[in-house]
Coordinates of C-alpha atoms and ligand atoms in Angstrom, one line a residue:
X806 CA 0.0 0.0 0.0
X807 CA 1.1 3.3 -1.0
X808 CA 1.5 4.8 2.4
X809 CA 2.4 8.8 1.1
X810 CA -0.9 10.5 2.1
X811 CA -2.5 7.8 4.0
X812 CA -3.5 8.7 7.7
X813 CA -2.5 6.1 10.4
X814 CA -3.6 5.8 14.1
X815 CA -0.8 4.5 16.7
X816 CA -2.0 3.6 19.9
X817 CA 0.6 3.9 22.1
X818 CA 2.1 6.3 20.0
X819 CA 4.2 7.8 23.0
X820 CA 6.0 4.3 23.7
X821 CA 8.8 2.3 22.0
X822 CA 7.2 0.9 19.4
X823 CA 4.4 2.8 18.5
X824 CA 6.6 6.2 18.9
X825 CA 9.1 4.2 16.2
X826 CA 6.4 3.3 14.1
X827 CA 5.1 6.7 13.9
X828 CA 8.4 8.2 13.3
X829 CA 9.0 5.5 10.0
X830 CA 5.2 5.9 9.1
X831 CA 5.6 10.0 8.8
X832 CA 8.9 9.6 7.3
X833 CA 7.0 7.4 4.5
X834 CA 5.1 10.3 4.0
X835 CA 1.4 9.4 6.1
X836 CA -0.3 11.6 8.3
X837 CA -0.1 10.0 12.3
X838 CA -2.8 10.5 15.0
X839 CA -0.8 9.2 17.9
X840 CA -2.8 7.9 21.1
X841 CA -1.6 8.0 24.0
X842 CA -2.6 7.5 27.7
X843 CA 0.3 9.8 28.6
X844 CA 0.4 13.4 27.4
X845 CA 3.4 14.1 28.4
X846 CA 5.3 11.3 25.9
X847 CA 2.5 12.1 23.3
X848 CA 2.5 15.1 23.3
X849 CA 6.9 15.0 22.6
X850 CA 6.9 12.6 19.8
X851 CA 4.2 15.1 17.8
X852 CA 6.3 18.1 18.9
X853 CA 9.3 16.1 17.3
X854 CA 7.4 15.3 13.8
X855 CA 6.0 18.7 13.0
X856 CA 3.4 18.9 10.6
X857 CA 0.9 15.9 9.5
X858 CA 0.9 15.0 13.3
X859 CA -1.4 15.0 16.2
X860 CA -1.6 13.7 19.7
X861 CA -5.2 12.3 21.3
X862 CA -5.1 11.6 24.5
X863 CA -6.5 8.1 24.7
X864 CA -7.5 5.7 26.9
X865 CA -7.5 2.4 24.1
X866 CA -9.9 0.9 26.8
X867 CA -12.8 3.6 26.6
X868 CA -14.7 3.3 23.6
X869 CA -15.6 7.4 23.4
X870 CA -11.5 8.1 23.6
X871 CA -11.0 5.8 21.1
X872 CA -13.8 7.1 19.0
X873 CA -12.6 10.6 19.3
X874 CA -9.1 9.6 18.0
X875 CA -10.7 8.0 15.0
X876 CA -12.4 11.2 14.8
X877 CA -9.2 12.8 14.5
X878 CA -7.7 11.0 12.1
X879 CA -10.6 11.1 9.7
X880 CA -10.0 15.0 10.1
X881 CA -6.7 14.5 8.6
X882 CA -7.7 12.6 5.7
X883 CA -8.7 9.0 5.0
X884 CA -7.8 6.2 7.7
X885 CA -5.7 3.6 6.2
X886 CA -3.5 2.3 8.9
X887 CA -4.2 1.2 12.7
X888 CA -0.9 0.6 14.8
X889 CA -2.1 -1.4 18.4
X890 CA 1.2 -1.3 20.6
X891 CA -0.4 0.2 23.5
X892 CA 1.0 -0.8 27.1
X893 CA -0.6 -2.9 30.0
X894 CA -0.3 -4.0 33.3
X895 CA 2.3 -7.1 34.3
X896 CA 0.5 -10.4 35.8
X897 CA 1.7 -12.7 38.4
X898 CA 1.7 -16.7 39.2
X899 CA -1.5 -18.4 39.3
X900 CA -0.8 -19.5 43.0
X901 CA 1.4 -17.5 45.3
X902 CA 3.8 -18.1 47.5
X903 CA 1.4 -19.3 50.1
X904 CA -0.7 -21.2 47.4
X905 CA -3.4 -18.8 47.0
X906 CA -4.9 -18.0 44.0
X907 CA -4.1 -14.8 42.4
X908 CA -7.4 -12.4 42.4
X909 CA -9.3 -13.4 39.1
X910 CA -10.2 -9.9 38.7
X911 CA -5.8 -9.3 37.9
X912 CA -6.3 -12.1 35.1
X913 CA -9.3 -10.5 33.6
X914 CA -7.6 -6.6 33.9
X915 CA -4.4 -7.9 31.8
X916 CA -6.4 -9.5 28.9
X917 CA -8.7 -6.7 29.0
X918 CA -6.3 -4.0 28.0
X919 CA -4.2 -6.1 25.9
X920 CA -6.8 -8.3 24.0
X921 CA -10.0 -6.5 24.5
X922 CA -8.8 -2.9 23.9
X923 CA -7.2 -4.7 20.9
X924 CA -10.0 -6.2 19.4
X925 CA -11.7 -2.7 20.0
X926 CA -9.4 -0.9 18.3
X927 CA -10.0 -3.3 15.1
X928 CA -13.4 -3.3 15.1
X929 CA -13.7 0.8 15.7
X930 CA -10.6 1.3 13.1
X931 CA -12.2 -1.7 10.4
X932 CA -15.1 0.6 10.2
X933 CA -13.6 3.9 9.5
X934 CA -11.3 2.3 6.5
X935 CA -14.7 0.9 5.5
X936 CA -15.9 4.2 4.7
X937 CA -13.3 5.2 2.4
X938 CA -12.6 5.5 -0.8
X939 CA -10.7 2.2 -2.1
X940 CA -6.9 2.5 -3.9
X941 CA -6.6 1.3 -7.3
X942 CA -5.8 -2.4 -5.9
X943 CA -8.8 -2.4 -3.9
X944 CA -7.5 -2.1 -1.3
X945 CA -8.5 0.1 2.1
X946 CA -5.9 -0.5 4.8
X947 CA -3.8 -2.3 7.2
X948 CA -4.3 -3.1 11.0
X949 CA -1.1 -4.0 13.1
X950 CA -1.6 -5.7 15.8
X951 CA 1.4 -6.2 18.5
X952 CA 1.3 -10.1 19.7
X953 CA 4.8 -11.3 21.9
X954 CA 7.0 -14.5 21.9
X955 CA 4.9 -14.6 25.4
X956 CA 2.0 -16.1 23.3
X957 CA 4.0 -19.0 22.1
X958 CA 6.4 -19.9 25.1
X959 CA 5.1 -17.5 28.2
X960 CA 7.3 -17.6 31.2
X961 CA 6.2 -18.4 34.8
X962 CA 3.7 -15.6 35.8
X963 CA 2.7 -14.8 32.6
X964 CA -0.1 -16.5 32.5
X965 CA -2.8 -13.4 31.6
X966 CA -0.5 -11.9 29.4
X967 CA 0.2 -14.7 27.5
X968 CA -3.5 -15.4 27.1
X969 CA -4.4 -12.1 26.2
X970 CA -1.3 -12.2 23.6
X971 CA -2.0 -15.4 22.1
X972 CA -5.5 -14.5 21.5
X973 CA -4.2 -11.8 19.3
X974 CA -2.2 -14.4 17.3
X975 CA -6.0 -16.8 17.2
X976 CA -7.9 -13.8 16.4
X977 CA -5.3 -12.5 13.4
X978 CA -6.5 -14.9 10.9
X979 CA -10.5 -14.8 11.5
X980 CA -10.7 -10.9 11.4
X981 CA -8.4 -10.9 8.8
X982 CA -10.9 -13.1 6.9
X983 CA -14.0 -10.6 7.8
X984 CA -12.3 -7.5 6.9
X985 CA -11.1 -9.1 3.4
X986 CA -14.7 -8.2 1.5
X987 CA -13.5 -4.3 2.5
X988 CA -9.8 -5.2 1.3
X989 CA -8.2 -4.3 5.1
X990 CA -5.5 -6.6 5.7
X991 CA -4.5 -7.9 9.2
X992 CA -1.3 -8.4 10.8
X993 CA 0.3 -9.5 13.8
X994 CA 4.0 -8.4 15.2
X995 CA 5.2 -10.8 17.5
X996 CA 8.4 -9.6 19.2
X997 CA 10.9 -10.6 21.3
X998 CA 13.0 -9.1 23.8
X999 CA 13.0 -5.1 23.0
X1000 CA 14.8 -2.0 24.5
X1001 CA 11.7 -0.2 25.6
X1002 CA 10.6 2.3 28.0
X1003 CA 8.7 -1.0 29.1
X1004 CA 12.0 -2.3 30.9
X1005 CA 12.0 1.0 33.1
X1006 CA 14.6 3.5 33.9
X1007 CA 17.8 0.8 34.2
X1008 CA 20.7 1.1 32.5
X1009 CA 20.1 0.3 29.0
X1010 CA 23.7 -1.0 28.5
X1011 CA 23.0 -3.8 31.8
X1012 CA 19.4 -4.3 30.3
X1013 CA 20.8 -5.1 27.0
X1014 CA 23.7 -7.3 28.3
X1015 CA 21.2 -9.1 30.5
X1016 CA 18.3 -9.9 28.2
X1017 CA 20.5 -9.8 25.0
X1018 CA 22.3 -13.0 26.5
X1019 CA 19.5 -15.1 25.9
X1020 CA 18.9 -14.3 22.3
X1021 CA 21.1 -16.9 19.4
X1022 CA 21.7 -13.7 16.8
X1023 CA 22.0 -11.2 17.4
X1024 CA 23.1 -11.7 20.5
X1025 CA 21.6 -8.4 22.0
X1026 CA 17.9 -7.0 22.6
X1027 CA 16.0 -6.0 19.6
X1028 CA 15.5 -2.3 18.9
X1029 CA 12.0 -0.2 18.4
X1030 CA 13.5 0.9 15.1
X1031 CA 13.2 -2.4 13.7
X1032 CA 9.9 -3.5 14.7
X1033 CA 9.2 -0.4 12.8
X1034 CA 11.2 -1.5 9.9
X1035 CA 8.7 -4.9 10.0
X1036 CA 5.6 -2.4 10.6
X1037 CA 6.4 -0.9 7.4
X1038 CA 7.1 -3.7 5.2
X1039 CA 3.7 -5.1 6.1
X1040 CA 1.8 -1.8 5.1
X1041 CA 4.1 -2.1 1.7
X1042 CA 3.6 -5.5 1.3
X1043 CA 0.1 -6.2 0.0
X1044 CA 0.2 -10.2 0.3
X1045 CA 0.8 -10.2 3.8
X1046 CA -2.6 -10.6 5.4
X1047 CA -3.9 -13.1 8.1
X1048 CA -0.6 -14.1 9.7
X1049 CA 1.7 -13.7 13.1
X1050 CA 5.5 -13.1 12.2
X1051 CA 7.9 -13.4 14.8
X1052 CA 10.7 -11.0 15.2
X1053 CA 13.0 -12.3 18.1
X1054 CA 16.8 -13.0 17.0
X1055 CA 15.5 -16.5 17.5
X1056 CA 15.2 -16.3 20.9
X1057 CA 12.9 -18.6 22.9
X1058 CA 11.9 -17.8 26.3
X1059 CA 12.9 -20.5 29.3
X1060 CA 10.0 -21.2 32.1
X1061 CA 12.1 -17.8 34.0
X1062 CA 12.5 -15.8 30.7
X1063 CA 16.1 -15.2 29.9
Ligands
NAD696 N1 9.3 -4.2 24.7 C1 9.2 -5.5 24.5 O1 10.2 -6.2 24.7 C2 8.0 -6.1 24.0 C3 8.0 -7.5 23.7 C4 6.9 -8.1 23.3 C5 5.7 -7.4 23.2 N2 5.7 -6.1 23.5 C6 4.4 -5.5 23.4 O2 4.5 -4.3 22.6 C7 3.5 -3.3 23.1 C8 4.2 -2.0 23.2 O3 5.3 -2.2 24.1 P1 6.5 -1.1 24.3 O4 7.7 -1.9 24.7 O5 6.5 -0.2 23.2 O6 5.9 -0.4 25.6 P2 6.1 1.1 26.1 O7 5.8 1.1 27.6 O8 7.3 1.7 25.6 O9 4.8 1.9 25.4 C9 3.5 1.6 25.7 C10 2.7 2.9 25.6 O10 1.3 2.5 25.8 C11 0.7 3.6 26.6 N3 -0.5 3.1 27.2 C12 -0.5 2.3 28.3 N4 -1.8 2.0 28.6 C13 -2.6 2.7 27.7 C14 -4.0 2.9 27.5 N5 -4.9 2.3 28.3 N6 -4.4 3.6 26.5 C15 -3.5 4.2 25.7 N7 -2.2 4.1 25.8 C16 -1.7 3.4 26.8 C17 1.8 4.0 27.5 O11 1.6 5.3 28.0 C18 3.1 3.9 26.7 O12 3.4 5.1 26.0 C19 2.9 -3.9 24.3 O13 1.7 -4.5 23.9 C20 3.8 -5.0 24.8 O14 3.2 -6.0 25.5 C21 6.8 -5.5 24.0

């Protein structure tokens, strides 16, 4: 898909990967609405880009905020690409130390955010492309969803967020399927170990020693930039549709991660 002039929507457009994305996505010439929970990172990344940017504040699990950002993008032109790489809460072992189960209610907040807000986002986003104007291949638009190597081989305590994450892998290739009649493809990213604002304020350097160990080649974490290099390829692409792609170094978590 020709992406010059298209408008895309980021959720979690103020984090690693979806402040990445955006970056390569405007580079390549589209407009970005970035969502964000967090103003403050928002609000910098749109600052940074300049023109054919601008920040929502969005909460991806409130169906109004993400209305209104759709709202915004359709402002800036036709809709064309959804980015979901929004952030979430950690989970914790089924039983704890005592053998107690963990609080149900923890389980259900995790795949919430991660799964339902995602599925949200499709469905709100689906609609919008569905409304415009097709390119000359037919087609309308691409929806990216952000998976993990957590959905394949979760590590102790990752129970909800491995169910949330591998039901974005399950639910690629149906929606996929039902958005095909209005020519929106859908894609998953599922990545490994990446140098994120999601690791916290430690030393990048140790961070990337530590994780990167784990990881056959390259032997090192992977970087925001190149999820976004993948991001980009699959909006180019236009027979990628329907399918989870890995992008890990080859790395395969142990039961404790790295
Ligand atoms: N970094 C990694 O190693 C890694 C690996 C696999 C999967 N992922 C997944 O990639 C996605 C993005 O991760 P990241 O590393 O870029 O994280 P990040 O923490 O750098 O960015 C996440 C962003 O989401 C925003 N956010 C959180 N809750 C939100 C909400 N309710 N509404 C709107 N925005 C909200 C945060 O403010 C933040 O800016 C997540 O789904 C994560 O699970 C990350």
């Amino acid at each position: 898909m020709n992406i010059t002039g298209a408008v895309a929507l980021v959720a979690g457009g103020g984090g690693g990967f979806g402040a990445a994305t955006a970056r390569r996505l405007h580079a390549a010439g589209a407009s970005v609405v970035i969502c964000d929970l967090d103003a403050v990172k928002g609000k910098a990344v749109v600052e940074d880009l300049g023109e054919r940017a601008v920040f929502v504040e969005t909460d991806v699990t409130d169906e109004a905020s993400v209305q209104a950002a759709i709202d915004a993008a359709e402002k800036l032109g036709s809709l064309r690409i959804t980015v979901i790489a929004h952030g979430g809460p950690g989970g914790g072992r089924t039983l704890n130390r005592e053998n107690e189960p963990i609080a149900q209610d923890d389980f259900m907040r995790v795949v919430n955010i991660f799964l339902g807000a995602s599925y949200n986002l499709i469905r709100m986003t689906a609609a919008s492309m569905a409304k415009t104007e097709p390119l000359e291949t037919g087609e309308r638009g691409v929806i990216i969803n952000t998976a993990s190597i957590a959905a394949f081989d979760g590590t102790i305590g990752q129970a909800a967020y491995s169910a949330a994450k591998g039901g974005i892998v399950g639910m690629t290739l149906p929606i996929a399927r039902d958005l095909s009649p209005i020519g929106v493809r859908v894609m998953t990213i599922a990545p490994g170990t990446f140098l994120t604002p999601a690791f916290g304020d430690a030393d990048p350097v140790k961070l990337d020693a530590y994780w990167g160990a784990a990881v056959p080649f390259p032997k090192r974490m992977g970087r925001p930039e190149e999820y976004a290099q993948l991001a980009l390829q699959i909006c180019e692409n236009p027979y990628l549709n329907g399918e989870t792609i890995r992008l890990d170094g080859a790395l395969r978590f142990t039961p404790k991660g790295a």
